[in-house]
Coordinates of C-alpha atoms (C1' of nucleotides) in Angstrom, one line a residue:
Chain A
M1 CA -0.1 0.0 0.0
H2 CA 1.6 3.2 -1.1
E3 CA 0.8 6.9 -1.0
P4 CA -1.6 8.1 -3.8
V5 CA 0.6 10.3 -6.3
R6 CA 0.1 13.9 -5.8
I7 CA 0.9 16.5 -8.5
I8 CA 2.4 19.7 -6.8
A9 CA 3.5 22.8 -8.6
H10 CA 5.8 25.5 -7.5
L11 CA 5.4 28.8 -9.4
D12 CA 7.9 31.5 -9.0
M13 CA 7.6 34.8 -10.8
D14 CA 10.9 35.7 -12.7
A15 CA 12.8 38.6 -11.1
F16 CA 9.5 39.9 -9.9
F17 CA 10.1 43.3 -8.7
A18 CA 12.5 44.3 -11.4
S19 CA 10.0 42.9 -14.0
V20 CA 7.1 44.9 -12.6
E21 CA 9.4 48.1 -12.7
L22 CA 10.3 47.1 -16.5
L23 CA 6.4 47.2 -17.2
R24 CA 6.2 50.8 -16.0
Y25 CA 9.6 51.8 -17.6
P26 CA 9.9 49.8 -20.8
E27 CA 12.7 51.9 -22.0
L28 CA 15.0 50.1 -19.3
R29 CA 14.4 46.7 -21.1
G30 CA 17.7 44.9 -21.7
R31 CA 19.5 47.3 -19.4
P32 CA 20.8 46.1 -15.9
V33 CA 18.2 47.3 -13.3
V34 CA 18.5 47.0 -9.5
V35 CA 15.5 47.6 -7.2
G36 CA 16.2 48.6 -3.7
G37 CA 17.5 51.5 -1.6
G38 CA 15.4 54.3 -0.2
R39 CA 12.9 56.7 -1.9
R40 CA 15.7 58.9 -3.0
H41 CA 16.2 57.5 -6.4
Q42 CA 12.8 58.0 -7.9
P43 CA 13.1 58.6 -11.7
E44 CA 12.6 62.2 -12.8
D45 CA 10.0 63.1 -15.3
I46 CA 11.3 65.0 -18.2
L47 CA 8.7 66.6 -20.4
D48 CA 9.8 67.6 -23.8
P49 CA 8.0 71.0 -24.3
V50 CA 8.1 70.5 -28.1
T51 CA 6.9 66.9 -28.6
G52 CA 5.0 66.7 -25.3
I53 CA 6.6 63.4 -24.7
T54 CA 7.7 62.5 -21.2
T55 CA 10.9 60.6 -20.8
H56 CA 12.7 59.6 -17.5
R57 CA 16.1 60.4 -16.0
F58 CA 17.2 57.4 -13.9
A59 CA 19.7 57.3 -11.1
T60 CA 22.5 54.7 -11.7
L61 CA 24.3 52.7 -8.9
A62 CA 27.6 54.7 -9.6
G63 CA 28.9 56.3 -6.4
Y64 CA 26.0 54.9 -4.3
V65 CA 26.7 55.7 -0.6
G66 CA 24.3 54.2 2.0
R67 CA 23.0 51.2 3.8
G68 CA 20.5 49.9 1.3
V69 CA 20.5 46.4 -0.1
A70 CA 19.2 45.2 -3.6
T71 CA 15.7 43.8 -3.3
T72 CA 15.8 42.3 -6.8
A73 CA 18.2 42.5 -9.8
S74 CA 17.0 42.1 -13.4
Y75 CA 18.7 39.2 -15.3
E76 CA 20.9 41.7 -17.1
A77 CA 22.2 43.0 -13.6
R78 CA 22.8 39.4 -12.5
E79 CA 25.2 39.0 -15.4
F80 CA 27.4 41.5 -13.4
G81 CA 27.1 39.3 -10.2
V82 CA 24.6 41.6 -8.6
H83 CA 21.9 39.5 -6.7
S84 CA 19.2 40.2 -4.2
A85 CA 20.3 41.0 -0.5
M86 CA 23.5 42.3 -1.8
G87 CA 24.7 45.6 -0.3
L88 CA 24.2 48.4 -2.8
M89 CA 27.6 49.9 -2.3
K90 CA 29.0 46.4 -3.3
A91 CA 26.6 46.3 -6.2
A92 CA 27.8 49.8 -7.3
K93 CA 31.3 48.4 -7.6
L94 CA 30.3 45.4 -9.8
A95 CA 27.7 47.3 -12.1
P96 CA 28.0 51.1 -11.7
Q97 CA 26.0 51.6 -14.8
A98 CA 23.0 49.7 -13.5
I99 CA 19.8 51.5 -13.0
L100 CA 18.8 51.9 -9.4
L101 CA 15.0 52.1 -8.8
P102 CA 13.2 52.5 -5.5
S103 CA 10.9 49.6 -4.5
D104 CA 7.2 50.2 -4.9
F105 CA 5.4 47.6 -2.8
D106 CA 2.0 48.7 -3.7
A107 CA 2.7 48.0 -7.4
Y108 CA 4.2 44.5 -6.7
R109 CA 1.1 43.5 -4.4
E110 CA -1.3 44.5 -7.2
Q111 CA 0.5 42.3 -9.7
S112 CA 0.9 39.6 -7.1
Q113 CA -2.9 39.5 -6.6
R114 CA -3.4 39.5 -10.4
F115 CA -1.2 36.5 -11.1
K116 CA -2.6 34.6 -8.0
A117 CA -6.2 35.2 -9.3
A118 CA -5.2 34.1 -12.8
V119 CA -3.7 30.9 -11.4
R120 CA -6.9 30.2 -9.4
T121 CA -9.1 30.3 -12.5
I122 CA -7.3 27.1 -13.5
A123 CA -6.4 25.5 -10.2
P124 CA -8.1 26.7 -7.2
A125 CA -5.9 24.8 -4.4
V126 CA -3.2 27.6 -4.1
E127 CA -0.8 28.1 -1.2
D128 CA 0.6 31.6 -0.8
R129 CA 4.4 31.6 -0.2
G130 CA 4.9 35.4 -0.2
I131 CA 4.6 38.0 -2.8
D132 CA 6.0 36.2 -5.9
E133 CA 5.6 32.5 -5.1
I134 CA 2.8 29.9 -4.7
Y135 CA 2.4 26.2 -4.5
I136 CA -0.4 24.8 -6.4
D137 CA -2.0 21.4 -6.0
L138 CA -2.8 20.1 -9.4
T139 CA -3.9 16.5 -8.3
E140 CA -7.5 17.1 -9.0
V141 CA -6.9 19.2 -12.0
V142 CA -5.1 16.4 -13.8
A143 CA -7.0 13.7 -11.9
E144 CA -7.4 11.3 -14.9
H145 CA -3.7 11.5 -15.7
A146 CA -2.3 11.6 -12.1
A147 CA -2.0 7.8 -11.5
T148 CA 0.5 7.5 -14.5
F149 CA 2.0 10.9 -14.1
D150 CA 1.3 11.7 -17.7
R151 CA 4.0 14.4 -18.4
E152 CA 2.2 15.7 -21.6
A153 CA -1.1 16.3 -19.9
I154 CA 0.8 18.0 -16.9
R155 CA 2.8 20.1 -19.3
R156 CA -0.4 21.3 -21.2
I157 CA -1.8 22.4 -17.9
A158 CA 1.5 24.1 -16.8
N159 CA 1.5 26.0 -20.0
A160 CA -2.1 27.0 -19.6
I161 CA -1.3 28.5 -16.2
K162 CA 1.9 30.3 -17.7
A163 CA -0.3 31.7 -20.4
A164 CA -2.9 32.9 -17.9
V165 CA -0.2 34.6 -15.7
G166 CA 1.2 36.2 -18.8
A167 CA -2.1 37.4 -19.9
A168 CA -3.1 38.9 -16.5
T169 CA 0.4 40.5 -15.8
N170 CA 2.6 40.7 -18.9
L171 CA 5.1 38.8 -16.8
S172 CA 6.8 35.6 -17.0
C173 CA 7.2 32.7 -14.4
S174 CA 8.9 29.5 -13.9
I175 CA 7.1 26.4 -12.9
G176 CA 8.3 23.2 -11.3
I177 CA 6.1 20.2 -11.0
A178 CA 6.8 17.2 -9.0
P179 CA 5.1 14.8 -6.5
N180 CA 5.8 17.1 -3.6
K181 CA 6.4 20.6 -2.5
L182 CA 10.1 20.1 -1.8
L183 CA 11.0 18.7 -5.3
A184 CA 8.5 21.2 -7.0
K185 CA 10.4 24.1 -5.5
I186 CA 13.8 22.8 -6.6
A187 CA 12.5 22.1 -10.0
S188 CA 11.0 25.6 -10.5
D189 CA 14.6 27.0 -9.9
L190 CA 16.2 24.7 -12.4
E191 CA 15.5 26.5 -15.7
K192 CA 14.8 30.1 -14.9
P193 CA 13.6 32.3 -16.4
D194 CA 10.3 31.2 -18.2
G195 CA 11.2 27.7 -17.2
L196 CA 9.0 24.5 -16.9
V197 CA 10.5 21.4 -15.3
I198 CA 8.6 18.2 -14.4
L199 CA 10.2 15.9 -12.0
E200 CA 9.2 12.3 -10.8
A201 CA 10.6 10.6 -7.8
S202 CA 12.7 8.4 -10.1
D203 CA 14.4 11.6 -11.3
V204 CA 15.9 12.3 -7.9
P205 CA 19.3 10.6 -8.4
A206 CA 20.0 12.1 -11.8
R207 CA 18.5 15.6 -11.2
I208 CA 18.5 16.3 -7.6
W209 CA 21.6 14.5 -6.2
P210 CA 24.2 16.5 -8.1
L211 CA 23.0 19.8 -6.6
A212 CA 24.4 21.6 -3.5
P213 CA 22.4 21.0 -0.3
K214 CA 21.6 24.7 0.0
K215 CA 19.2 24.1 -2.9
I216 CA 17.0 22.5 -0.4
N217 CA 14.4 24.9 1.1
G218 CA 15.4 25.0 4.8
I219 CA 19.1 24.4 4.4
G220 CA 20.6 27.9 4.7
P221 CA 24.1 29.3 5.1
K222 CA 24.8 27.9 8.5
A223 CA 23.6 24.4 7.9
S224 CA 25.4 24.5 4.5
A225 CA 28.7 25.5 6.0
R226 CA 28.5 22.7 8.6
L227 CA 27.7 20.2 5.8
T228 CA 30.7 21.5 3.9
E229 CA 32.8 20.9 7.0
M230 CA 31.7 17.3 7.1
G231 CA 32.7 17.0 3.5
I232 CA 29.1 16.8 2.2
A233 CA 29.0 18.8 -1.0
T234 CA 25.9 17.5 -2.7
I235 CA 22.3 16.4 -2.0
G236 CA 23.4 12.9 -3.0
A237 CA 26.3 12.9 -0.5
L238 CA 23.8 14.0 2.1
A239 CA 21.4 11.2 1.1
A240 CA 24.3 8.7 1.4
T241 CA 25.4 10.0 4.9
P242 CA 24.3 7.7 7.9
L243 CA 21.5 9.1 10.0
A244 CA 23.6 8.7 13.1
T245 CA 26.4 10.9 11.5
L246 CA 24.0 13.6 10.9
G247 CA 22.3 13.3 14.2
D248 CA 25.7 13.8 16.0
R249 CA 26.1 17.2 14.2
F250 CA 22.5 18.5 13.9
G251 CA 20.4 16.7 16.5
P252 CA 17.9 13.8 15.8
N253 CA 15.0 16.0 14.5
T254 CA 17.0 17.9 11.9
A255 CA 19.0 14.8 11.0
R256 CA 15.9 12.9 10.2
W257 CA 14.5 15.8 8.2
M258 CA 17.8 16.1 6.2
H259 CA 17.8 12.4 5.5
E260 CA 14.1 12.5 4.2
V261 CA 14.6 15.6 1.9
A262 CA 17.8 14.4 0.6
H263 CA 15.9 11.4 -0.7
G264 CA 13.4 13.7 -2.3
R265 CA 10.7 12.7 0.3
D266 CA 8.1 15.4 1.6
Q267 CA 4.7 14.7 3.0
R268 CA 3.5 18.5 3.5
G269 CA 0.2 19.4 2.2
I270 CA -1.0 22.5 0.5
A271 CA -2.3 25.0 3.0
T272 CA -4.8 27.2 1.2
H273 CA -5.7 29.3 4.2
S274 CA -3.5 30.7 7.0
E275 CA -3.9 33.1 9.8
T276 CA -1.3 35.9 10.5
K277 CA 0.9 35.1 13.4
S278 CA 2.6 38.4 14.0
I279 CA 3.0 41.8 12.7
S280 CA 6.0 44.0 13.0
R281 CA 7.8 47.2 12.1
E282 CA 11.4 47.9 12.1
T283 CA 13.9 50.4 10.8
T284 CA 17.7 50.7 10.4
F285 CA 18.9 54.1 11.2
E286 CA 21.0 56.0 8.7
H287 CA 23.5 56.2 11.5
D288 CA 23.9 54.2 14.6
L289 CA 22.4 55.7 17.6
H290 CA 23.1 55.6 21.3
A291 CA 20.4 54.9 23.8
I292 CA 21.5 57.7 26.1
R293 CA 23.2 60.2 23.9
D294 CA 20.5 60.0 21.2
R295 CA 17.7 59.4 23.4
A296 CA 15.4 62.0 21.9
A297 CA 15.9 61.0 18.3
L298 CA 15.5 57.3 19.4
S299 CA 12.4 58.0 21.3
E300 CA 10.8 59.8 18.3
I301 CA 11.6 57.0 15.9
F302 CA 10.3 54.4 18.7
T303 CA 6.9 56.2 18.9
A304 CA 6.6 56.4 15.1
L305 CA 7.2 52.7 14.8
C306 CA 4.6 52.0 17.5
E307 CA 2.1 54.1 15.7
K308 CA 2.6 52.4 12.4
L309 CA 2.3 49.0 14.1
A310 CA -0.9 50.1 15.9
G311 CA -2.1 51.3 12.4
D312 CA -1.3 47.9 10.8
L313 CA -3.2 46.1 13.5
L314 CA -6.3 48.5 13.1
R315 CA -6.3 48.1 9.4
K316 CA -5.9 44.4 9.4
G317 CA -8.4 43.8 12.2
Y318 CA -6.2 42.4 14.8
V319 CA -5.4 42.9 18.5
A320 CA -2.2 41.7 20.0
R321 CA -1.6 39.9 23.4
N322 CA 2.2 39.9 23.1
I323 CA 4.3 43.0 22.4
G324 CA 8.0 42.5 21.4
L325 CA 11.0 44.8 21.1
K326 CA 14.0 44.1 18.7
L327 CA 17.3 45.8 18.9
R328 CA 20.3 45.3 16.4
Y329 CA 23.5 46.5 17.8
D330 CA 26.4 48.0 15.8
D331 CA 28.1 44.5 15.8
F332 CA 24.9 43.0 14.4
T333 CA 24.1 41.1 17.3
I334 CA 20.3 41.1 18.2
A335 CA 18.5 41.3 21.3
T336 CA 14.7 40.8 21.7
R337 CA 12.4 41.2 24.6
A338 CA 8.7 40.5 24.8
T339 CA 5.8 41.0 27.3
T340 CA 2.4 39.2 27.3
L341 CA -0.5 41.4 28.2
V342 CA -3.6 40.5 30.1
T343 CA -5.9 42.4 27.7
P344 CA -5.0 42.3 24.0
T345 CA -4.4 45.7 22.3
Q346 CA -4.1 47.6 19.0
D347 CA -3.5 51.0 20.9
A348 CA -0.3 52.8 20.0
Q349 CA 0.3 54.3 23.4
V350 CA -0.1 50.8 25.1
I351 CA 2.3 49.4 22.7
R352 CA 4.7 52.2 23.2
R353 CA 4.6 51.8 27.0
V354 CA 5.0 48.0 26.9
A355 CA 7.7 48.1 24.4
G356 CA 9.5 50.9 26.3
E357 CA 9.5 48.4 29.4
C358 CA 11.0 45.8 27.3
A359 CA 13.7 48.2 26.3
R360 CA 14.6 48.7 30.0
R361 CA 15.4 44.9 30.1
A362 CA 17.7 45.0 27.1
P363 CA 21.4 46.1 27.1
L364 CA 21.5 49.8 26.3
D365 CA 25.3 50.4 26.5
R366 CA 26.1 49.7 22.9
R367 CA 25.3 51.6 19.8
I368 CA 22.1 50.5 18.1
R369 CA 21.6 50.1 14.2
L370 CA 18.0 49.0 14.2
L371 CA 15.0 49.3 16.2
G372 CA 11.9 47.0 15.8
V373 CA 8.4 46.5 17.4
R374 CA 6.5 43.4 17.1
A375 CA 2.8 42.4 17.9
G376 CA 2.4 38.7 18.4
T377 CA -0.3 36.2 19.7
L378 CA -2.8 38.0 17.6
M379 CA -6.5 37.7 17.8
R380 CA -9.2 39.1 15.4
V381 CA -10.8 42.2 16.8
E382 CA -14.3 40.6 16.7
H383 CA -13.1 37.5 18.6
A384 CA -11.5 39.6 21.3
A385 CA -14.5 41.7 21.7
A386 CA -16.7 38.6 22.1
L387 CA -14.3 37.2 24.7
S388 CA -14.1 40.5 26.6
A389 CA -18.0 40.6 26.7
E390 CA -18.0 37.0 27.9
D391 CA -15.3 38.0 30.5
D392 CA -17.5 40.9 31.7
Q393 CA -20.4 38.6 32.0
R394 CA -18.5 36.0 34.1
R395 CA -17.1 38.9 36.4
T396 CA -20.7 40.3 36.8
R397 CA -21.9 36.7 37.6
D398 CA -19.1 36.3 40.1
L399 CA -20.0 39.4 41.8
F400 CA -23.5 38.3 42.2
D401 CA -22.2 35.0 43.5
E402 CA -20.2 36.6 46.0
E403 CA -23.0 38.7 47.2
L404 CA -25.2 35.9 47.4
D405 CA -22.5 33.9 49.0
L406 CA -22.8 31.0 46.5
P407 CA -20.0 28.5 46.0
Chain B
dT1 C1' 31.8 49.0 1.7
dC2 C1' 29.1 45.4 5.6
dT3 C1' 24.8 43.2 5.6
dG4 C1' 16.6 45.9 4.6
dG5 C1' 12.1 44.7 6.2
dG6 C1' 8.7 41.6 7.0
dG7 C1' 7.6 37.2 8.4
dT8 C1' 7.6 31.8 10.1
dC9 C1' 9.2 28.0 12.6
dC10 C1' 12.1 25.6 16.0
dT11 C1' 14.5 24.9 20.2
dA12 C1' 16.1 25.7 24.9
dC13 C1' 15.0 27.0 29.2
dA14 C1' 12.4 29.0 33.1
dT15 C1' 8.3 28.9 35.8
dC16 C1' 4.1 27.4 37.6
dG17 C1' 0.3 24.3 38.9
dT18 C1' -0.9 19.6 39.7
Chain C
dT1 C1' 6.5 17.9 53.7
dC2 C1' 9.5 16.9 50.1
dT3 C1' 10.7 15.4 45.5
dG4 C1' 9.9 14.3 40.9
dA5 C1' 7.4 14.1 36.5
dC6 C1' 4.8 16.4 33.2
dG7 C1' 2.1 19.6 30.5
dA8 C1' 1.1 24.5 29.6
dT9 C1' 2.8 28.9 28.9
dG10 C1' 6.1 32.5 28.4
dT11 C1' 10.7 34.3 26.9
dA12 C1' 14.9 34.5 24.1
dG13 C1' 17.6 33.4 20.5
dG14 C1' 18.6 31.3 16.1
dA15 C1' 17.9 29.9 11.4
dC16 C1' 15.7 30.5 7.5
dC17 C1' 12.6 32.4 3.7
dC18 C1' 10.9 36.1 0.3

DNA sequence: TCTGGGGTCCTACATCGT
DNA sequence: TCTGACGATGTAGGACCC
C-alpha cells in the first residue's frame, strides 16, 4: 500500500520586482536594473515641451553611498554578479552603470494579486508563499492522468497556467512540477527564467543529487557551512550519509528531516488558508544611535514605529496579546524582549509603553543600528470583543455569586 | 563598503500548577 | 512535607525564507 501520487506545482515569478518596474519603464528593457535602496532614487519626469513626450532620467548605482540592499536584480544585472540581498555599495562596484529604482510595494502587491487570481481560475488549491511565489495542488486538475504521471497532460496544464499569468500581468514565471512541494520548489529553480520542469521521484538521483544541499528549502548558510565541514557537498552525498552521523552534528530531528529531503521525500500538504501570526515594524537608522546620547531621536523613531504598528493592527483587524522589542547593535548582534499582556491591544500608546518596558530589560550600552516593534499572539478584533464581553459577564456573575455567598 | 524589512518555525530554558 | 514528573505557557535566540 503506497501513497497516492500527488501532483504539486511551484510557481515562481521571474525577477519579480525588477520585472514589474520594467512594465512601467519599458525603455529600461535589456539594461541592468536593480531595485532597492530608499525613496531617494525616484526617476525624474522630463517633459519635452516641443513633442509633449515624457521621458525619464534614472539614477545609476555609480557612487551609491548608504545602507541599502538590492531587493531584486534584473537578469541583465545578475550578469554582473549582482543579486538580491547584496549591499548596494558592493553592487555599485560590480555594476556602476546599473539603473537603481526604489521599491514600490503597492505595485508589486497589485501584480501579485493578479497572477494569483489568474492561477486560481485554472487550479483553485493555491498556497501563498509570499509576494511572488505559490504552490499549486494540481492533483484534482489532472486527476485522470495523475496515476500515471502523464507528463504531456501535466505540461499542457502548466503551459495554460503560464499563459494565464502572462495574460493577466505581462510577466513570465517559472514552474516546477513534482510529487511534492520540496521537489517542485527545486524544479522551478532549475530552468529560470520562463522555465517548466517536471520531475518524478525516479528523477531524484539524476536531477537532484548532483545539486548543492543549499538548494533545499530549509538548508541555509549555517547548515550548508556545517555540511561542507563534514565533506558533504551535494544532496546525493547528504542522502548517503548515515543518519547517526547527521544526528551527532544536527540533533535527531534535523537529521531525520535532512535524510528525508535528501531522498526527495516530503509529505507536507498545500495550505490554502493561513492566519497571520505576528505583525512587526522595524527600521535601520542612517547612522547608529546611542540609547543615552541620542535618546530624543531614538524615542521619536520608537513612537513612530509603534504608531505604524498600531495602524497595521487596526487596518488588518487584529489585537495583540504579546508585544516585543528588537534591537540590532552595531556589531549586528540582536536582542529581543517581549511581554504578554492580560488584555490584548491595538493601541499605539499601550504598545509604546509596553515596548518601552521591554527596552529597559535590554542592554543599552552599545550603539544601536536597528529598532523594531512586534505584535504577536494575534486575535481578530471581533473575537477579542466577544471574549471580553464574555469575561464581563463572567465577572458580573461572580460578583452576584459573592453577594449571594454562593459557592 | 558590511549586511533591509517583513515574516515563520524551531529549540532551549524557566516557571508554575498539579 | 519533600521530591519528581509532566504539561502548559512564556521568553529569548537562532535559522531560514521572500
